PDB file of C-alpha atoms in Angstrom:
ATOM      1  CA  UNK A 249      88.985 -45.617  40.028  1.00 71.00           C
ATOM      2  CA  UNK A 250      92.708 -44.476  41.452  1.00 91.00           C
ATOM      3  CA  UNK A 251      95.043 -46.495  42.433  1.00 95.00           C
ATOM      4  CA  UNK A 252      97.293 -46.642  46.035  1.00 97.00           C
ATOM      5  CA  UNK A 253     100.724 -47.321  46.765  1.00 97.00           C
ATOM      6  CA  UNK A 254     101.600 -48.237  50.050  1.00 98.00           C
ATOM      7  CA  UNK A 255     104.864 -49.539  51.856  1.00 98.00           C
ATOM      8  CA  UNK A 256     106.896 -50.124  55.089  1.00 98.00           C
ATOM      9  CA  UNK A 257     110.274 -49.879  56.317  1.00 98.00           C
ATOM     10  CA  UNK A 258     111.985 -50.623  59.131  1.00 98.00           C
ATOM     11  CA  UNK A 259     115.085 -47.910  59.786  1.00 98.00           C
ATOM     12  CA  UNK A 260     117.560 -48.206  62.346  1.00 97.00           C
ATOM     13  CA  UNK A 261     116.774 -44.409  63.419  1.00 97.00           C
ATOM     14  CA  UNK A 262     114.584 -43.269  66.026  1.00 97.00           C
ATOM     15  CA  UNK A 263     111.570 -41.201  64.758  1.00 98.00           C
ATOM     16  CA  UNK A 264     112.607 -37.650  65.211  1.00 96.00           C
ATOM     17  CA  UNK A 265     116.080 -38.728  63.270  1.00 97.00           C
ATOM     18  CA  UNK A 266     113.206 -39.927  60.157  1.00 98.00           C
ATOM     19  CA  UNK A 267     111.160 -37.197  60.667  1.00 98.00           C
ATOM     20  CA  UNK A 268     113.913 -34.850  59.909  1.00 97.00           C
ATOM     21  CA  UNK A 269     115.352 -36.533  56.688  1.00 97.00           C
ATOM     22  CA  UNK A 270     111.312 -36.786  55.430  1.00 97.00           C
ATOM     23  CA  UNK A 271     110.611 -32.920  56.316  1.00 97.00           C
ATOM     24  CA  UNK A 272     113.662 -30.603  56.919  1.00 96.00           C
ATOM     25  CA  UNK A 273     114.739 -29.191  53.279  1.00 97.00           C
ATOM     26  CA  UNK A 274     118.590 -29.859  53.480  1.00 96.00           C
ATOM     27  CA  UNK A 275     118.007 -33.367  54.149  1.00 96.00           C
ATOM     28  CA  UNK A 276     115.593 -33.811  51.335  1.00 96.00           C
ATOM     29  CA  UNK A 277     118.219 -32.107  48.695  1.00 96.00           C
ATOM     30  CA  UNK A 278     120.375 -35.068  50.451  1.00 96.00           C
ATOM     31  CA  UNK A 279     118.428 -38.704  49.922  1.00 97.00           C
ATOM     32  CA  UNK A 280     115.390 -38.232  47.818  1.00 97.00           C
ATOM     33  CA  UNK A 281     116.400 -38.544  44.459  1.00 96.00           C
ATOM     34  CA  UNK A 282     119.444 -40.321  43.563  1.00 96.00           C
ATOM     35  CA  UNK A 283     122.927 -37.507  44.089  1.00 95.00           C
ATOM     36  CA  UNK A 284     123.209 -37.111  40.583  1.00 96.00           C
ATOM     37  CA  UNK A 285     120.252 -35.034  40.116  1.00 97.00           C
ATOM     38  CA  UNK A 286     121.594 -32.105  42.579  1.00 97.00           C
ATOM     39  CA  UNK A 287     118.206 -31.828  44.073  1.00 97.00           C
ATOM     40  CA  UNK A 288     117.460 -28.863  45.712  1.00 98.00           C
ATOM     41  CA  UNK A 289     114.130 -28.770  48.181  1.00 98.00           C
ATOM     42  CA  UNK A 290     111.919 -26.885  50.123  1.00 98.00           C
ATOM     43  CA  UNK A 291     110.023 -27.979  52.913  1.00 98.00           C
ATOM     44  CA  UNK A 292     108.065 -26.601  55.493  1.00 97.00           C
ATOM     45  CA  UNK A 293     105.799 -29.121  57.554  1.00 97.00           C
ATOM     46  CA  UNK A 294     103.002 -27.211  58.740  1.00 96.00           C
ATOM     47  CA  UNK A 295      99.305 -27.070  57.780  1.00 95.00           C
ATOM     48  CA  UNK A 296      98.974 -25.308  54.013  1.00 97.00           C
ATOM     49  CA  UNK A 297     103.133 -24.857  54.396  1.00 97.00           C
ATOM     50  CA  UNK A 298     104.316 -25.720  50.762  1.00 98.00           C
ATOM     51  CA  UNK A 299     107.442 -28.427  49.872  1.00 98.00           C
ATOM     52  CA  UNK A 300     109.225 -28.459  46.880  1.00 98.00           C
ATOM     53  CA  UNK A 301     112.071 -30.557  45.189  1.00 98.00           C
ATOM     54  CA  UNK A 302     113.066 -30.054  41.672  1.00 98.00           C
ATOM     55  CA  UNK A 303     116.121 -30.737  39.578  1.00 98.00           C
ATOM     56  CA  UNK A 304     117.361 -28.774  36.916  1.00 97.00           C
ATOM     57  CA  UNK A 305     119.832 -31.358  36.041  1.00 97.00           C
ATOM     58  CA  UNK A 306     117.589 -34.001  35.050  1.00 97.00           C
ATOM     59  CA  UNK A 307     114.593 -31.352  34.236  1.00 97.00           C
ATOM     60  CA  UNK A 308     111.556 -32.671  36.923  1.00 97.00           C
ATOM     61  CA  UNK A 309     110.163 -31.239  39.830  1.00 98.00           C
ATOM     62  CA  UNK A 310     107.382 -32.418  41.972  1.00 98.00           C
ATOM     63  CA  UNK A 311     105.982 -29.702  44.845  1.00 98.00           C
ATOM     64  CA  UNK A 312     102.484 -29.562  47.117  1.00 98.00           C
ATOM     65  CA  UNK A 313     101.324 -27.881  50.292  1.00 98.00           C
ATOM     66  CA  UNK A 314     101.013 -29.894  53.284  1.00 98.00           C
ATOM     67  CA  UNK A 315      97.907 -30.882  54.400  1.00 98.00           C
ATOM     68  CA  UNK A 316      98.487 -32.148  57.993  1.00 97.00           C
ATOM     69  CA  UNK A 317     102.058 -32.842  59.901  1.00 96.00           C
ATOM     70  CA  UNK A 318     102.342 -33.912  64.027  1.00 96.00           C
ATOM     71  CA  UNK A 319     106.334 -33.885  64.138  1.00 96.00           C
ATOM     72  CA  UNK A 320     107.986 -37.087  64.686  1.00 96.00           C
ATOM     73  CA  UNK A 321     104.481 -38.814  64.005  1.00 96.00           C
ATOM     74  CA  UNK A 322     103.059 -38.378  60.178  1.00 98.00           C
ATOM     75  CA  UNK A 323     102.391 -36.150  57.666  1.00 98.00           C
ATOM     76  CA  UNK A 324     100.493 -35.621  54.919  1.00 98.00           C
ATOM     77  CA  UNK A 325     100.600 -33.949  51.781  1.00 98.00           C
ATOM     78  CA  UNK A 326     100.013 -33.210  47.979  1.00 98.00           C
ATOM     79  CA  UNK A 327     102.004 -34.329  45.258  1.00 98.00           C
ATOM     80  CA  UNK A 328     101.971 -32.660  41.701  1.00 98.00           C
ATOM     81  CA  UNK A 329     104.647 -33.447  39.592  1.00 97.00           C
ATOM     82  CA  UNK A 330     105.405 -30.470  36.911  1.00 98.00           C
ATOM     83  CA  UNK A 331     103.870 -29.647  33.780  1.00 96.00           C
ATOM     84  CA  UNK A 332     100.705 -32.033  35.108  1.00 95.00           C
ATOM     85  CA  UNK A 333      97.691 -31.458  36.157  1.00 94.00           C
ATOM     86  CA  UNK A 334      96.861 -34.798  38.115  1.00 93.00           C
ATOM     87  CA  UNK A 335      97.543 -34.061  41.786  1.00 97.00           C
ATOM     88  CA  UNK A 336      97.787 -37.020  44.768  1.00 98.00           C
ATOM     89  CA  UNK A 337      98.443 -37.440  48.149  1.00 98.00           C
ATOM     90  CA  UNK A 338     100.926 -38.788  50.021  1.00 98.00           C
ATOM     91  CA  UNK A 339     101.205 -39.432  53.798  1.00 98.00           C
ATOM     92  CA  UNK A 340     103.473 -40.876  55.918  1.00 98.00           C
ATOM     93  CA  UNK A 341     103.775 -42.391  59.483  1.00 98.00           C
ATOM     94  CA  UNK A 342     105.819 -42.978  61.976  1.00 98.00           C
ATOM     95  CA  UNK A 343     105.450 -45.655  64.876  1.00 98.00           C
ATOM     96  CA  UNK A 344     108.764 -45.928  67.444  1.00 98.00           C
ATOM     97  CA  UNK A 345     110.158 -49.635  67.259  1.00 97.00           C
ATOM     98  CA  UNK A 346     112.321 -51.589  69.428  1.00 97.00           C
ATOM     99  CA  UNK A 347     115.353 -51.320  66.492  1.00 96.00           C
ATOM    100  CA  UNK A 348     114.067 -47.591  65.156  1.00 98.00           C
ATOM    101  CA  UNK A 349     111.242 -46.870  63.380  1.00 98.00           C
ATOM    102  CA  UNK A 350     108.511 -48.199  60.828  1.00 98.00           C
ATOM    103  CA  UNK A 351     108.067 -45.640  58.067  1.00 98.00           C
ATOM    104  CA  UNK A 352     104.491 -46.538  56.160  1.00 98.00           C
ATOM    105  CA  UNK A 353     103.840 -44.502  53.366  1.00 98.00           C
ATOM    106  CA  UNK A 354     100.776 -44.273  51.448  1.00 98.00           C
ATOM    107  CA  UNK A 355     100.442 -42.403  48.132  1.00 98.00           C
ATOM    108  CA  UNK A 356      96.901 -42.285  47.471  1.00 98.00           C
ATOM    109  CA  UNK A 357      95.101 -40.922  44.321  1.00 97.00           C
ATOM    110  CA  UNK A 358      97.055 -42.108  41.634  1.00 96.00           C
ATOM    111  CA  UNK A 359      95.810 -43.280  38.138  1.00 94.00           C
ATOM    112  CA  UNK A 360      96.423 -46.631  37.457  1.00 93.00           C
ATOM    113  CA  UNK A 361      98.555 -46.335  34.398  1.00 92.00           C
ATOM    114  CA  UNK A 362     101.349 -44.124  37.023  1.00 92.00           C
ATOM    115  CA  UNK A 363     100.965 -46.766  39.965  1.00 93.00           C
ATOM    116  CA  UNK A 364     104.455 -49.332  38.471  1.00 95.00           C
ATOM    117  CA  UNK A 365     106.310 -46.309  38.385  1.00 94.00           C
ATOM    118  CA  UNK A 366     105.198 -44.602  41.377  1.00 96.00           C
ATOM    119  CA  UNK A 367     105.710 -47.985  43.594  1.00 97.00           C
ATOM    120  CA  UNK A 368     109.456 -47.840  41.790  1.00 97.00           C
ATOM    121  CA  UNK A 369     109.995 -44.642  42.603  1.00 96.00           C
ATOM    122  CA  UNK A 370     109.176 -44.858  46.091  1.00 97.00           C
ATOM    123  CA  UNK A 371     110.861 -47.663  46.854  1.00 97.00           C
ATOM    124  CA  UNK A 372     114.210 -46.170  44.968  1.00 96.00           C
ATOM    125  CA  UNK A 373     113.865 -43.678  47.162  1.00 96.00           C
ATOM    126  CA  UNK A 374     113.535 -45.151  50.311  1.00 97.00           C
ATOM    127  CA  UNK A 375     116.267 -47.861  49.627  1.00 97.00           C
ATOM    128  CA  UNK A 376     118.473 -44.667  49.720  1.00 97.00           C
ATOM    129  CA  UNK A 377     117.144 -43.420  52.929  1.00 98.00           C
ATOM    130  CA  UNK A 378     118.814 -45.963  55.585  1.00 98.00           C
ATOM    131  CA  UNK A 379     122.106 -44.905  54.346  1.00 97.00           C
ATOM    132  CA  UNK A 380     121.666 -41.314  54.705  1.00 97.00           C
ATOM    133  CA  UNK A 381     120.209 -41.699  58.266  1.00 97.00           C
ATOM    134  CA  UNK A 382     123.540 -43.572  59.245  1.00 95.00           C
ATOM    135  CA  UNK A 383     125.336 -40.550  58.304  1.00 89.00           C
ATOM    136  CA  UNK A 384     126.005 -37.936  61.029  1.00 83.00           C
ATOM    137  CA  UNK A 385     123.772 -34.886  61.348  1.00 78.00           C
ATOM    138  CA  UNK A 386     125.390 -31.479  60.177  1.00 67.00           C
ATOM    139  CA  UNK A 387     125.298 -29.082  62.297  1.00 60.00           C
TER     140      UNK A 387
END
């Protein structure tokens, strides 16, 4: 049996402003692993489009193809981290709130043994996002 995670956050941002931190490549490099690692990423959200980030710093990389996107709405897509051959799926939503957004993400497939450190990276990661939204957009 595999295992899920799944969590919510509220962000001060409206949806298109979170759909472009969760899908444009520059703002990936930017948030999704801590700035140490000098991530670099690829994304591009379309149906059997392929995303990417890796670091050489820290040696990991994780990369899929998308499966599904409706920009600023959800996405969906796999997740293989390199050097494995387990693959999962992740997808994400986003509803408009009064204050922002809710971001719900679901990372599906997982074997039970990877789900603490799954749930720990995803919410590393997403305690990092709020302060990159605040941030200006480059232009």
């Amino acid at each position: 049996m595999q295992a899920t995670v799944e969590i919510e956050r509220d962000l001060s941002a409206p949806p298109d402003r979170v759909w472009r931190a969760l899908t444009e490549a520059d703002e990936l490099s930017a948030w999704f692993w801590p700035e140490r690692f000098a991530a670099v990423a690829v994304s591009d959200p379309v149906e059997d489009g392929v995303w990417r980030v890796v670091s050489d710093v820290v040696g990991m990389g994780v990369s899929g193809h998308y499966e599904g996107a409706c920009a600023p709405g959800w996405a969906r897509w796999t997740w293989r981290w390199d050097g494995e051959e387990q693959e999962s799926t992740v997808s994400v939503g986003l509803e408009p709130t009064y204050a922002g957004t809710r971001l719900r993400v679901v990372h599906s497939g997982l074997r039970h043994e990877d789900l603490d450190s799954h749930r720990e990276g995803w919410e590393g990661c997403l305690d990092r996002l709020p302060e990159h939204l605040a941030k200006p957009l480059a232009l």
